[in-house]
Amino acid sequence: NCLFYASKNEIVYLDFSSNAGGTVKLYNCTIAGPSDQAGKPAMSTKYGTITIKNCALFAYDGTIPINNVASASTITVSYSATSYATLAGTGNVTSLTYTSQFESVSSGTLDYRAKSGGGILDVGTDLSADSPAITTDIVGTSRPQNSTFDIGCWELVVAGGGSFPMGARSHRYPSIGRH
């Protein structure tokens, strides 16, 4: 459950050059780039083993979501989503419209909560028995709210609201309905 957004190059860069046996698990993360980052991948990796489940991997303009530098990493992606046309792995959702998945991706009003009616809702896999176990979203909302996990760091809230600090600011999120 993490949110990565904005960067000068890729949004997340994992380099295990000095530790080729390094491993990373990214579960229920939202990795998204705003419009001023067009043409940049959501993630670049170099060496190591990366397991990605239930993640929203969105470069703003549909750029390839993962750049495997020199094909040196072992990457397994499942039950994740992207605007790109292809994403190898089990249960992945592709060709989604970036702006239709989140509440707001406009510069100055970034709000990466899952949007009602978006293609990242109720298409994830249950991670409650994985290690680490995922049973809540980034603000403590129980997963799943429906019968299936949402993709990304926020589970669409059926009722109520929540707040999530971003740097020195704190954003208040009102209640939104389920699709």
PDB file of C-alpha atoms in Angstrom, residues 43-111:
ATOM      1  CA  MET A  43       9.045   2.175 -13.212  1.00  0.00           C
ATOM      2  CA  SER A  44      12.560   1.193 -14.245  1.00  0.00           C
ATOM      3  CA  THR A  45      14.411  -1.768 -12.787  1.00  0.00           C
ATOM      4  CA  LYS A  46      17.968  -3.030 -13.018  1.00  0.00           C
ATOM      5  CA  TYR A  47      18.863  -6.478 -11.673  1.00  0.00           C
ATOM      6  CA  GLY A  48      17.072  -8.063  -8.742  1.00  0.00           C
ATOM      7  CA  THR A  49      13.711  -9.791  -8.456  1.00  0.00           C
ATOM      8  CA  ILE A  50      10.547  -7.699  -8.400  1.00  0.00           C
ATOM      9  CA  THR A  51       7.083  -9.087  -7.617  1.00  0.00           C
ATOM     10  CA  ILE A  52       4.186  -6.753  -8.419  1.00  0.00           C
ATOM     11  CA  LYS A  53       0.574  -7.548  -7.439  1.00  0.00           C
ATOM     12  CA  ASN A  54      -2.566  -5.383  -7.485  1.00  0.00           C
ATOM     13  CA  CYS A  55      -0.632  -2.312  -8.604  1.00  0.00           C
ATOM     14  CA  ALA A  56      -1.799   0.585 -10.758  1.00  0.00           C
ATOM     15  CA  LEU A  57       1.134   1.346 -13.097  1.00  0.00           C
ATOM     16  CA  PHE A  58       0.288   4.502 -15.001  1.00  0.00           C
ATOM     17  CA  ALA A  59       2.697   6.668 -16.913  1.00  0.00           C
ATOM     18  CA  TYR A  60       0.629   9.680 -17.983  1.00  0.00           C
ATOM     19  CA  ASP A  61       0.561   9.099 -21.734  1.00  0.00           C
ATOM     20  CA  GLY A  62       0.433   5.301 -21.930  1.00  0.00           C
ATOM     21  CA  THR A  63       4.210   4.944 -22.093  1.00  0.00           C
ATOM     22  CA  ILE A  64       5.479   1.454 -21.316  1.00  0.00           C
ATOM     23  CA  PRO A  65       4.795   0.888 -17.609  1.00  0.00           C
ATOM     24  CA  ILE A  66       8.003  -0.996 -16.739  1.00  0.00           C
ATOM     25  CA  ASN A  67      11.440  -0.492 -18.284  1.00  0.00           C
ATOM     26  CA  ASN A  68      13.602  -3.561 -17.552  1.00  0.00           C
ATOM     27  CA  VAL A  69      17.029  -1.964 -18.071  1.00  0.00           C
ATOM     28  CA  ALA A  70      19.240  -4.361 -20.067  1.00  0.00           C
ATOM     29  CA  SER A  71      16.670  -7.128 -19.323  1.00  0.00           C
ATOM     30  CA  ALA A  72      18.590  -7.703 -16.114  1.00  0.00           C
ATOM     31  CA  SER A  73      15.654  -8.024 -13.677  1.00  0.00           C
ATOM     32  CA  THR A  74      13.228 -10.832 -13.038  1.00  0.00           C
ATOM     33  CA  ILE A  75       9.820  -9.164 -12.942  1.00  0.00           C
ATOM     34  CA  THR A  76       6.529 -10.893 -12.176  1.00  0.00           C
ATOM     35  CA  VAL A  77       3.397  -8.785 -12.567  1.00  0.00           C
ATOM     36  CA  SER A  78      -0.097 -10.034 -11.739  1.00  0.00           C
ATOM     37  CA  TYR A  79      -3.526  -8.523 -11.176  1.00  0.00           C
ATOM     38  CA  SER A  80      -2.203  -5.070 -12.023  1.00  0.00           C
ATOM     39  CA  ALA A  81      -3.426  -2.343 -14.361  1.00  0.00           C
ATOM     40  CA  THR A  82      -1.971   0.068 -16.912  1.00  0.00           C
ATOM     41  CA  SER A  83      -2.928   2.350 -19.774  1.00  0.00           C
ATOM     42  CA  TYR A  84      -0.350   0.552 -21.935  1.00  0.00           C
ATOM     43  CA  ALA A  85      -1.673  -1.963 -24.479  1.00  0.00           C
ATOM     44  CA  THR A  86       0.139  -4.992 -23.036  1.00  0.00           C
ATOM     45  CA  LEU A  87       1.352  -6.151 -19.627  1.00  0.00           C
ATOM     46  CA  ALA A  88       2.418  -9.781 -19.408  1.00  0.00           C
ATOM     47  CA  GLY A  89       1.166 -11.785 -16.452  1.00  0.00           C
ATOM     48  CA  THR A  90      -1.938 -13.288 -14.863  1.00  0.00           C
ATOM     49  CA  GLY A  91      -5.044 -11.144 -14.374  1.00  0.00           C
ATOM     50  CA  ASN A  92      -3.560  -7.875 -15.650  1.00  0.00           C
ATOM     51  CA  VAL A  93      -5.848  -5.176 -17.042  1.00  0.00           C
ATOM     52  CA  THR A  94      -4.516  -3.086 -19.949  1.00  0.00           C
ATOM     53  CA  SER A  95      -5.524  -0.205 -22.219  1.00  0.00           C
ATOM     54  CA  LEU A  96      -7.236   1.706 -19.413  1.00  0.00           C
ATOM     55  CA  THR A  97      -7.681   5.453 -19.739  1.00  0.00           C
ATOM     56  CA  TYR A  98      -5.414   7.033 -17.129  1.00  0.00           C
ATOM     57  CA  THR A  99      -7.741   9.921 -16.294  1.00  0.00           C
ATOM     58  CA  SER A 100     -10.717   7.563 -15.794  1.00  0.00           C
ATOM     59  CA  GLN A 101      -9.066   5.587 -12.968  1.00  0.00           C
ATOM     60  CA  PHE A 102      -8.394   8.323 -10.408  1.00  0.00           C
ATOM     61  CA  GLU A 103     -10.385  11.183  -8.899  1.00  0.00           C
ATOM     62  CA  SER A 104      -8.100  13.878 -10.372  1.00  0.00           C
ATOM     63  CA  VAL A 105      -4.812  13.777 -12.266  1.00  0.00           C
ATOM     64  CA  SER A 106      -4.715  17.499 -13.057  1.00  0.00           C
ATOM     65  CA  SER A 107      -1.608  19.375 -11.953  1.00  0.00           C
ATOM     66  CA  GLY A 108      -2.302  21.084  -8.639  1.00  0.00           C
ATOM     67  CA  THR A 109      -5.269  18.851  -7.761  1.00  0.00           C
ATOM     68  CA  LEU A 110      -3.709  15.396  -7.776  1.00  0.00           C
ATOM     69  CA  ASP A 111      -6.031  12.880  -6.121  1.00  0.00           C
TER      70      ASP A 111
END
